[in-house]
Coordinates of C-alpha atoms and ligand atoms in Angstrom, one line a residue:
M15 CA 110.6 59.9 173.6
K16 CA 111.4 63.4 175.0
I17 CA 108.7 65.7 173.6
A18 CA 108.2 69.4 174.0
V19 CA 104.8 71.1 173.6
I20 CA 104.6 74.8 173.0
G21 CA 101.3 76.4 174.1
T22 CA 98.6 75.4 176.5
G23 CA 95.5 76.1 174.4
I24 CA 93.3 73.1 173.7
S25 CA 95.7 72.1 170.9
G26 CA 98.8 72.0 173.1
L27 CA 97.1 70.7 176.2
G28 CA 95.3 68.0 174.2
A29 CA 98.5 66.8 172.7
A30 CA 100.4 66.9 175.9
H31 CA 97.7 65.1 177.9
F32 CA 97.7 62.0 175.6
L33 CA 101.4 61.8 174.8
A34 CA 102.3 62.1 178.5
R35 CA 100.8 58.6 179.0
R36 CA 103.8 57.0 177.3
H37 CA 106.4 59.8 176.9
E38 CA 108.4 62.4 178.8
V39 CA 106.5 65.6 178.0
T40 CA 107.5 69.1 178.8
V41 CA 105.0 71.9 178.2
F42 CA 106.1 75.5 177.6
E43 CA 103.6 78.3 178.1
Q44 CA 104.6 82.0 177.9
D45 CA 101.6 83.1 180.1
S46 CA 101.3 82.8 183.8
R47 CA 98.3 80.5 183.4
A48 CA 97.5 77.5 181.3
G49 CA 94.5 77.5 178.9
G50 CA 95.2 80.0 176.1
H51 CA 91.8 81.1 174.8
T52 CA 90.1 79.1 177.5
N53 CA 90.1 82.0 179.9
T54 CA 87.6 82.2 182.7
F55 CA 87.7 85.2 185.0
D56 CA 86.4 85.3 188.6
V57 CA 84.2 88.2 189.4
A58 CA 83.7 88.7 193.1
T59 CA 80.3 90.2 194.1
P60 CA 78.8 90.8 197.5
R61 CA 76.5 87.8 196.9
G62 CA 79.2 85.3 195.7
T63 CA 81.7 84.7 192.9
L64 CA 80.9 84.4 189.2
A65 CA 83.2 82.4 186.9
I66 CA 82.8 84.2 183.6
D67 CA 84.2 82.9 180.3
T68 CA 86.0 85.6 178.2
G69 CA 87.3 83.3 175.4
F70 CA 86.1 79.8 174.6
I71 CA 82.5 79.7 175.7
V72 CA 80.3 77.2 173.8
C73 CA 80.3 73.8 172.1
N74 CA 77.8 71.2 170.9
P75 CA 77.8 67.4 170.6
V76 CA 77.2 67.4 166.9
N77 CA 80.1 69.6 165.8
Y78 CA 82.5 68.6 168.5
P79 CA 82.5 64.8 168.2
N80 CA 86.0 64.4 169.7
F81 CA 85.9 67.1 172.3
Y82 CA 82.7 65.9 173.9
P83 CA 84.0 62.4 174.9
F84 CA 87.2 64.1 176.1
L85 CA 85.2 66.3 178.4
N86 CA 83.3 63.2 179.5
E87 CA 86.5 61.4 180.3
L88 CA 87.7 64.3 182.4
G89 CA 84.4 64.4 184.3
V90 CA 83.4 67.9 183.1
R91 CA 79.7 68.9 183.3
L92 CA 77.9 70.9 180.6
Q93 CA 74.7 72.9 180.6
D94 CA 72.4 73.9 177.8
T95 CA 72.5 77.4 176.5
D96 CA 70.8 79.3 173.7
M97 CA 72.6 80.8 170.7
S98 CA 70.2 83.6 169.8
L99 CA 71.7 86.4 167.7
G100 CA 70.9 90.1 168.0
V101 CA 71.9 92.6 165.4
S102 CA 72.2 96.3 166.1
V103 CA 73.2 98.7 163.4
E104 CA 74.3 102.4 163.7
E105 CA 73.7 102.8 167.4
G106 CA 70.4 101.1 167.3
R107 CA 69.0 102.7 164.1
I108 CA 68.2 99.2 162.9
E109 CA 67.7 96.3 165.3
W110 CA 66.5 92.8 165.0
A111 CA 67.1 89.4 166.5
G112 CA 67.0 85.9 165.3
D113 CA 66.0 83.1 167.7
E114 CA 63.3 80.5 167.9
N115 CA 60.8 83.3 168.8
L116 CA 60.3 84.5 165.2
A117 CA 58.6 87.6 166.5
K118 CA 62.0 89.0 167.4
I119 CA 62.7 89.6 163.8
F120 CA 60.5 92.6 164.4
A121 CA 62.1 93.5 167.8
Q122 CA 62.0 97.0 166.3
P123 CA 58.3 97.1 165.3
S124 CA 58.8 99.8 162.6
L125 CA 60.8 97.3 160.6
M126 CA 57.4 95.6 159.7
F127 CA 56.9 98.5 157.3
S128 CA 60.5 98.7 156.0
P129 CA 60.7 97.3 152.4
T130 CA 64.5 96.9 152.9
H131 CA 64.0 94.7 156.0
I132 CA 61.2 92.7 154.3
R133 CA 63.4 92.2 151.2
M134 CA 66.2 91.0 153.5
L135 CA 64.0 88.5 155.1
L136 CA 62.8 87.1 151.8
A137 CA 66.5 87.0 150.6
V138 CA 67.4 85.0 153.7
V139 CA 64.9 82.3 152.7
R140 CA 66.3 82.3 149.1
F141 CA 69.9 82.3 150.3
N142 CA 69.4 79.3 152.7
K143 CA 67.6 77.4 150.0
Q144 CA 70.1 78.1 147.3
V145 CA 73.1 77.2 149.5
K146 CA 71.5 74.0 150.6
Q147 CA 70.8 73.0 147.0
L148 CA 74.4 73.7 145.9
L149 CA 75.6 71.6 148.8
A150 CA 73.2 68.8 147.8
D151 CA 74.3 69.0 144.2
D152 CA 78.0 69.1 145.2
A153 CA 78.2 72.2 143.0
L154 CA 79.7 74.9 145.3
P155 CA 81.4 77.4 143.1
D156 CA 85.0 78.1 144.0
I157 CA 84.6 81.8 144.6
T158 CA 84.5 84.1 147.6
L159 CA 81.3 84.6 149.6
G160 CA 81.2 88.2 148.4
E161 CA 81.4 87.1 144.8
F162 CA 78.7 84.6 145.3
L163 CA 76.4 87.2 146.8
E164 CA 77.2 89.7 144.1
I165 CA 76.6 87.3 141.2
N166 CA 73.3 86.2 142.7
Q167 CA 72.2 89.8 143.3
Y168 CA 71.5 89.5 146.9
P169 CA 70.5 92.8 148.5
M170 CA 73.0 94.7 150.5
A171 CA 70.9 94.4 153.6
L172 CA 71.2 90.6 153.5
R173 CA 75.0 90.9 153.1
V174 CA 75.5 93.3 156.0
R175 CA 72.7 92.8 158.4
Y176 CA 72.4 89.0 158.0
V177 CA 75.4 87.2 156.5
A178 CA 78.1 89.5 157.9
A179 CA 76.2 90.0 161.2
M180 CA 76.2 86.2 161.6
A181 CA 79.7 85.3 160.3
G182 CA 81.5 88.4 161.7
P183 CA 81.1 87.4 165.3
I184 CA 82.0 83.8 164.5
W185 CA 85.4 84.7 163.0
S186 CA 85.8 88.2 164.5
T187 CA 86.4 90.1 161.3
S188 CA 85.0 93.1 159.5
T189 CA 81.9 93.1 157.3
A190 CA 84.2 93.5 154.2
G191 CA 86.5 90.7 155.6
V192 CA 83.5 88.3 155.8
M193 CA 83.1 88.8 152.0
E194 CA 86.7 87.4 151.4
F195 CA 85.8 84.1 153.0
P196 CA 85.9 81.2 150.5
F197 CA 82.3 80.4 149.6
P198 CA 82.6 76.5 149.8
A199 CA 84.2 76.7 153.3
F200 CA 81.5 79.1 154.4
A201 CA 78.7 77.0 153.0
R202 CA 80.0 73.8 154.6
F203 CA 80.4 75.5 158.0
F204 CA 77.0 77.1 158.0
E205 CA 75.4 73.8 156.9
S206 CA 77.2 71.6 159.4
H207 CA 76.3 74.1 162.3
G208 CA 72.6 74.2 161.3
L209 CA 72.9 77.9 160.4
L210 CA 71.0 77.5 157.2
N211 CA 67.9 76.4 159.2
V212 CA 65.8 78.4 161.5
Y213 CA 65.1 75.3 163.6
E214 CA 66.9 72.0 163.8
R215 CA 70.1 73.6 165.1
P216 CA 72.5 71.7 167.4
Q217 CA 72.0 72.2 171.2
W218 CA 74.8 74.4 172.2
Q219 CA 76.2 74.1 175.7
T220 CA 78.6 75.9 178.1
V221 CA 80.9 74.3 180.7
V222 CA 79.5 74.4 184.2
G223 CA 81.7 76.5 186.4
G224 CA 83.3 78.1 183.4
S225 CA 85.4 76.6 180.6
R226 CA 88.6 76.6 182.6
S227 CA 87.0 73.7 184.6
Y228 CA 88.3 71.3 182.0
V229 CA 91.8 72.8 182.0
Q230 CA 91.9 72.4 185.8
K231 CA 90.8 68.7 185.6
L232 CA 93.3 68.0 182.9
L233 CA 96.1 69.6 184.8
A234 CA 95.2 67.6 187.9
K235 CA 95.8 64.4 185.9
F236 CA 98.7 65.6 183.8
G237 CA 101.6 63.2 183.8
G238 CA 104.2 65.6 182.3
E239 CA 106.0 68.8 183.3
M240 CA 104.2 72.1 183.0
R241 CA 106.3 75.2 182.8
L242 CA 104.4 78.5 183.0
N243 CA 106.0 81.9 182.3
A244 CA 108.2 80.0 179.9
K245 CA 108.2 81.8 176.6
V246 CA 109.9 79.9 173.8
L247 CA 112.2 82.3 172.0
Q248 CA 113.5 80.1 169.2
L249 CA 113.2 76.6 167.7
R250 CA 116.0 75.0 165.6
R251 CA 116.8 71.6 164.3
E252 CA 120.2 69.9 164.2
N253 CA 121.7 66.4 164.3
G254 CA 118.4 64.5 164.5
A255 CA 116.8 66.6 167.2
A256 CA 114.9 69.8 167.8
F257 CA 116.1 72.5 170.2
V258 CA 113.9 74.8 172.3
R259 CA 115.4 78.0 173.5
T260 CA 113.8 80.0 176.4
S261 CA 115.4 82.6 178.6
A262 CA 116.6 79.7 180.8
G263 CA 118.7 78.2 178.0
E264 CA 118.4 75.7 175.2
E265 CA 117.1 72.1 175.6
R266 CA 117.1 69.1 173.2
F267 CA 114.0 67.2 172.3
D268 CA 113.2 64.2 170.1
A269 CA 110.1 65.9 168.9
V270 CA 108.4 69.4 169.3
I271 CA 104.7 70.1 168.9
C272 CA 104.3 73.8 168.3
A273 CA 100.7 74.7 169.3
A274 CA 101.1 78.4 169.2
H275 CA 99.3 80.4 166.4
S276 CA 100.6 80.1 162.9
D277 CA 102.1 83.5 162.8
Q278 CA 103.7 83.2 166.3
A279 CA 105.1 79.7 165.3
L280 CA 106.8 81.1 162.2
T281 CA 108.7 83.8 164.2
L282 CA 110.2 81.0 166.4
L283 CA 111.8 79.2 163.5
Q284 CA 115.4 80.1 162.9
D285 CA 115.7 77.7 160.0
A286 CA 112.2 77.8 158.4
S287 CA 111.9 76.0 155.0
D288 CA 110.2 77.6 152.1
A289 CA 107.2 75.3 152.7
E290 CA 107.0 76.3 156.4
R291 CA 107.1 80.0 155.4
A292 CA 104.5 79.6 152.7
I293 CA 102.1 77.6 155.0
L294 CA 102.5 79.2 158.4
G295 CA 102.8 82.6 156.7
N296 CA 99.5 82.3 154.9
V297 CA 97.2 81.8 157.9
P298 CA 97.2 85.3 159.3
Y299 CA 95.8 86.3 162.7
A300 CA 94.0 89.5 163.6
K301 CA 94.1 91.0 167.1
N302 CA 90.9 91.8 169.0
R303 CA 90.6 93.5 172.3
A304 CA 88.0 91.9 174.6
Y305 CA 86.4 93.6 177.6
L306 CA 84.5 91.9 180.4
H307 CA 82.2 94.7 181.7
T308 CA 78.7 95.6 183.0
D309 CA 78.0 98.5 180.6
K310 CA 74.6 97.4 179.1
T311 CA 74.6 100.3 176.6
L312 CA 76.8 97.9 174.5
L313 CA 73.9 95.5 174.1
P314 CA 71.2 96.4 171.5
R315 CA 69.2 99.4 172.5
R316 CA 65.9 97.5 172.6
R317 CA 65.6 95.1 175.5
W318 CA 63.7 92.6 173.3
A319 CA 66.6 92.4 170.9
W320 CA 69.1 91.4 173.6
S321 CA 70.5 88.0 172.6
S322 CA 73.2 85.6 173.7
W323 CA 75.4 86.9 170.8
N324 CA 74.9 90.4 169.5
A325 CA 76.6 91.9 166.4
I326 CA 77.1 95.6 166.9
L327 CA 77.7 97.2 163.5
K328 CA 78.9 100.8 163.2
S329 CA 77.7 101.0 159.6
D330 CA 75.0 99.6 157.4
A331 CA 77.5 99.1 154.6
L332 CA 80.5 96.8 154.0
T333 CA 83.5 98.3 155.7
D334 CA 86.9 97.3 157.0
E335 CA 85.9 98.2 160.6
P336 CA 85.9 95.0 162.8
I337 CA 82.4 93.9 163.7
G338 CA 81.7 94.5 167.4
V339 CA 80.5 91.5 169.2
T340 CA 78.7 91.5 172.5
Y341 CA 78.2 88.3 174.4
W342 CA 75.5 88.5 177.0
M343 CA 77.0 86.2 179.6
N344 CA 74.0 86.2 182.0
Q345 CA 72.1 84.3 179.4
L346 CA 74.9 82.4 177.7
Q347 CA 76.3 80.9 180.9
R348 CA 73.0 81.0 182.8
L349 CA 74.6 83.0 185.6
P350 CA 72.6 82.6 188.8
K351 CA 70.3 85.6 189.3
A352 CA 70.8 85.2 193.1
I353 CA 74.4 86.4 192.5
T354 CA 74.1 88.7 189.5
G355 CA 71.1 90.6 190.8
D356 CA 70.2 93.1 188.1
T357 CA 73.7 93.5 186.8
Q358 CA 74.3 92.4 183.2
Y359 CA 77.7 90.7 182.6
I360 CA 78.9 91.3 179.1
V361 CA 82.0 90.4 177.0
S362 CA 82.6 92.8 174.1
L363 CA 85.1 92.3 171.3
N364 CA 85.9 95.3 169.2
P365 CA 83.1 97.4 170.6
P366 CA 82.1 100.4 168.5
R367 CA 82.9 102.5 171.5
L368 CA 84.7 101.7 174.7
P369 CA 82.6 100.5 177.7
D370 CA 82.3 102.9 180.6
P371 CA 85.8 102.5 182.3
A372 CA 84.1 102.1 185.7
S373 CA 82.3 99.1 184.4
V374 CA 85.3 97.2 183.1
L375 CA 86.2 94.1 185.1
Y376 CA 88.9 92.6 182.9
E377 CA 90.4 93.2 179.5
V378 CA 92.7 91.1 177.3
D379 CA 93.9 90.8 173.7
Y380 CA 92.9 87.8 171.7
E381 CA 93.8 86.8 168.1
H382 CA 91.6 85.1 165.5
P383 CA 92.7 83.4 162.3
Q384 CA 91.6 85.2 159.2
Y385 CA 90.4 83.2 156.2
N386 CA 90.8 84.0 152.5
P387 CA 91.5 81.7 149.5
A388 CA 95.3 81.7 150.2
T389 CA 94.6 80.5 153.8
I390 CA 92.7 77.5 152.5
Q391 CA 95.5 76.6 150.1
A392 CA 98.0 76.9 152.9
Q393 CA 96.0 74.6 155.2
A394 CA 95.7 72.0 152.4
R395 CA 99.5 71.8 152.3
L396 CA 99.9 71.3 156.1
A397 CA 100.9 67.6 155.6
E398 CA 104.0 68.7 153.7
I399 CA 105.5 70.2 156.9
Q400 CA 104.1 67.9 159.6
G401 CA 106.9 66.2 161.5
Q402 CA 109.5 67.5 159.1
R403 CA 112.8 67.6 161.0
H404 CA 111.1 66.8 164.3
I405 CA 108.6 69.6 164.5
W406 CA 104.8 69.1 164.4
W407 CA 102.1 71.8 164.1
A408 CA 98.8 71.9 165.9
G409 CA 96.3 74.7 166.5
A410 CA 92.7 75.7 165.8
W411 CA 94.2 77.6 162.8
T412 CA 94.6 74.3 160.9
A413 CA 90.8 74.3 160.3
Y414 CA 87.9 76.7 161.1
G415 CA 89.5 78.1 164.3
F416 CA 87.3 76.4 166.9
H417 CA 87.9 74.1 169.9
E418 CA 87.1 70.9 168.0
D419 CA 89.6 72.0 165.3
G420 CA 92.4 72.5 167.8
F421 CA 91.6 69.3 169.6
K422 CA 91.5 67.3 166.4
S423 CA 94.8 68.9 165.3
A424 CA 96.3 67.6 168.5
L425 CA 94.9 64.1 168.1
R426 CA 96.2 64.0 164.6
V427 CA 99.7 64.8 165.8
V428 CA 99.4 62.4 168.7
G429 CA 98.4 59.6 166.3
A430 CA 101.3 60.3 164.0
I431 CA 103.8 60.3 166.8
D432 CA 102.5 57.3 168.8
R433 CA 99.1 55.8 167.9
D434 CA 99.0 53.9 171.2
C435 CA 98.5 57.2 173.0
L436 CA 95.3 58.0 171.2
P437 CA 92.0 57.7 173.1
P438 CA 89.5 55.1 171.8
Y439 CA 86.9 57.7 170.8
V440 CA 88.8 59.4 167.9
S441 CA 86.4 60.3 165.2
G442 CA 86.6 61.9 161.8
I443 CA 90.4 62.0 161.5
D444 CA 92.3 60.3 158.7
L445 CA 96.0 60.0 159.5
Q446 CA 96.7 59.3 155.8
L447 CA 95.4 62.8 155.1
P448 CA 96.8 64.7 158.1
S449 CA 95.2 68.0 157.2
N450 CA 92.5 67.1 154.7
D451 CA 89.5 66.8 157.0
R452 CA 89.3 70.6 157.5
F453 CA 87.3 72.2 154.8
N454 CA 86.8 69.3 152.5
A455 CA 84.5 67.2 154.6
P456 CA 81.4 67.9 156.6
M457 CA 82.3 69.1 160.1
D458 CA 80.1 66.5 161.8
S459 CA 81.2 63.5 159.8
A460 CA 81.8 60.6 162.1
A461 CA 84.4 58.5 160.3
P462 CA 85.3 55.1 161.9
A463 CA 87.6 55.3 164.8
L464 CA 91.3 54.7 164.1
A465 CA 92.4 51.2 164.2
Ligands
FAD652 C1 86.7 85.7 172.5 C2 86.7 84.4 171.9 C3 85.7 83.5 172.0 C4 85.7 82.2 171.4 N1 84.7 81.4 171.6 C5 84.7 80.1 171.2 C6 83.7 79.2 171.4 O1 82.7 79.6 172.1 N2 83.8 78.0 170.9 C7 84.8 77.5 170.2 O2 84.9 76.4 169.8 N3 85.9 78.4 169.9 C8 85.8 79.6 170.4 N4 86.9 80.5 170.2 C9 88.0 80.1 169.3 C10 89.2 79.6 170.1 O3 90.2 80.5 169.7 C11 89.5 78.2 169.8 O4 88.4 77.4 170.2 C12 90.7 77.6 170.6 O5 90.6 77.9 172.0 C13 92.1 78.0 170.1 O6 93.0 77.1 170.7 P1 94.5 77.0 170.2 O7 95.1 75.9 171.0 O8 94.7 77.0 168.8 O9 95.2 78.5 170.6 P2 95.2 79.2 172.0 O10 94.2 78.8 172.9 O11 95.4 80.7 171.6 O12 96.6 78.7 172.6 C14 97.9 79.1 172.1 C15 98.8 79.2 173.3 O13 100.2 79.3 172.9 C16 100.9 80.1 173.8 N5 102.1 80.6 173.1 C17 102.2 81.3 172.0 N6 103.4 81.6 171.7 C18 104.2 81.0 172.6 C19 105.6 80.9 172.9 N7 106.5 81.5 172.1 N8 106.0 80.3 174.0 C20 105.2 79.7 174.8 N9 103.8 79.7 174.7 C21 103.3 80.4 173.6 C22 99.8 81.2 174.1 O14 100.2 81.9 175.3 C23 98.6 80.3 174.2 O15 98.4 79.9 175.6 C24 86.9 81.8 170.7 C25 88.0 82.7 170.6 C26 87.9 83.9 171.2 C27 89.1 84.8 171.1

């Protein structure tokens, strides 16, 4: 078959890699590099070069059961990291951190005497226990996270400084936006990622040499045609085929896998059906500006609160302002001190104020899928449009928005087009239910491999 793949994120590259084993695959990427959100930037220093991740950074073997064997197959090496979280509110007025060193809860010692902080800590224990019980009883109420916290009278400090501070950086949204998240999806995600426990969390890892290493290894083995700087302008279907238009003209394919974001995908369709409009149109994306810089004033004020991930909140209330996230890359990627010296390398998304311009090494716009009840309904309908009139849909947006989600969406499409192209390690994907393993099943469920 002649197959086109649009996009070179994990979803597009994953699908192209496997299908190229038995088909004629052409990949279209609008950018000048392959990788999408896998975007490692080289920083030259007098002591050597640092390969710093600005997009996809971490994964773990429990929640990424398909992606790990894939990395292994490519010969990619991983190293352990720590996923501590620092929280800094109103320019450091309130700061605390959560990692295995429980003393960091009081990184700001005066909080030991703050009734609000103590009430929040007690509420964390109650919250974790209640959510676990609801999961065990299979009794998750079909309401938003905000409604759940309101009905159960959780204090505002828990909502802002704990729940939103943890969830905001994961989905790059505002403190108010976190509250729109469907509670069952939130609960399952937090449970499967060990976020309802203080200990017993999965061992997170980063890719040695930066996450682009796996892209480079994949491209070195790729059996299809890769076209960079090739933006797809339009997709249309006619006479048993799909047609891809770029500035170079229109080409005919037997099948097209569109692995662009849902909103980008919809703009390409000249002849979108009602279902395509309803599904792709209800998984919105929000833009976030990311800066790689060395301005350490965007880390928490107190050195002890510096963590791998830091939620930087402008306000101690629920607002529509995007939550600032600061990734401390020296710690996350274990950058060698012999090269970094005393410089802190930081990636900030939506910082509350811009980093010192002299410290900015690279900046880029990213987009994150945003979740609300309509999104979940749209995802549940994905099977309705899969493969309809020769177009297939893949992307991290089909589930929680992470690398395993994108990779799984690619495997699902590969399996539907030609099962013989699938790798032997496929896990947790049911081709009879092409989209239903997203929010409805535990993330780490290891279903039997496809026959
Ligand atoms: C800052 C940041 C940090 C993250 N960290 C992690 C992490 O640590 N772990 C994790 O699991 N996930 C992380 N994520 C989530 C990440 O988005 C997903 O893991 C995944 O990389 C998304 O893959 P994708 O294939 O769906 O989309 P993308 O990687 O965005 O790929 C889409 C591709 O389609 C191309 N495209 C779009 N339109 C067209 C067109 N018309 N023509 C041609 N090409 C087109 C784009 O240029 C792009 O290359 C992070 C995201 C961000 C932004």
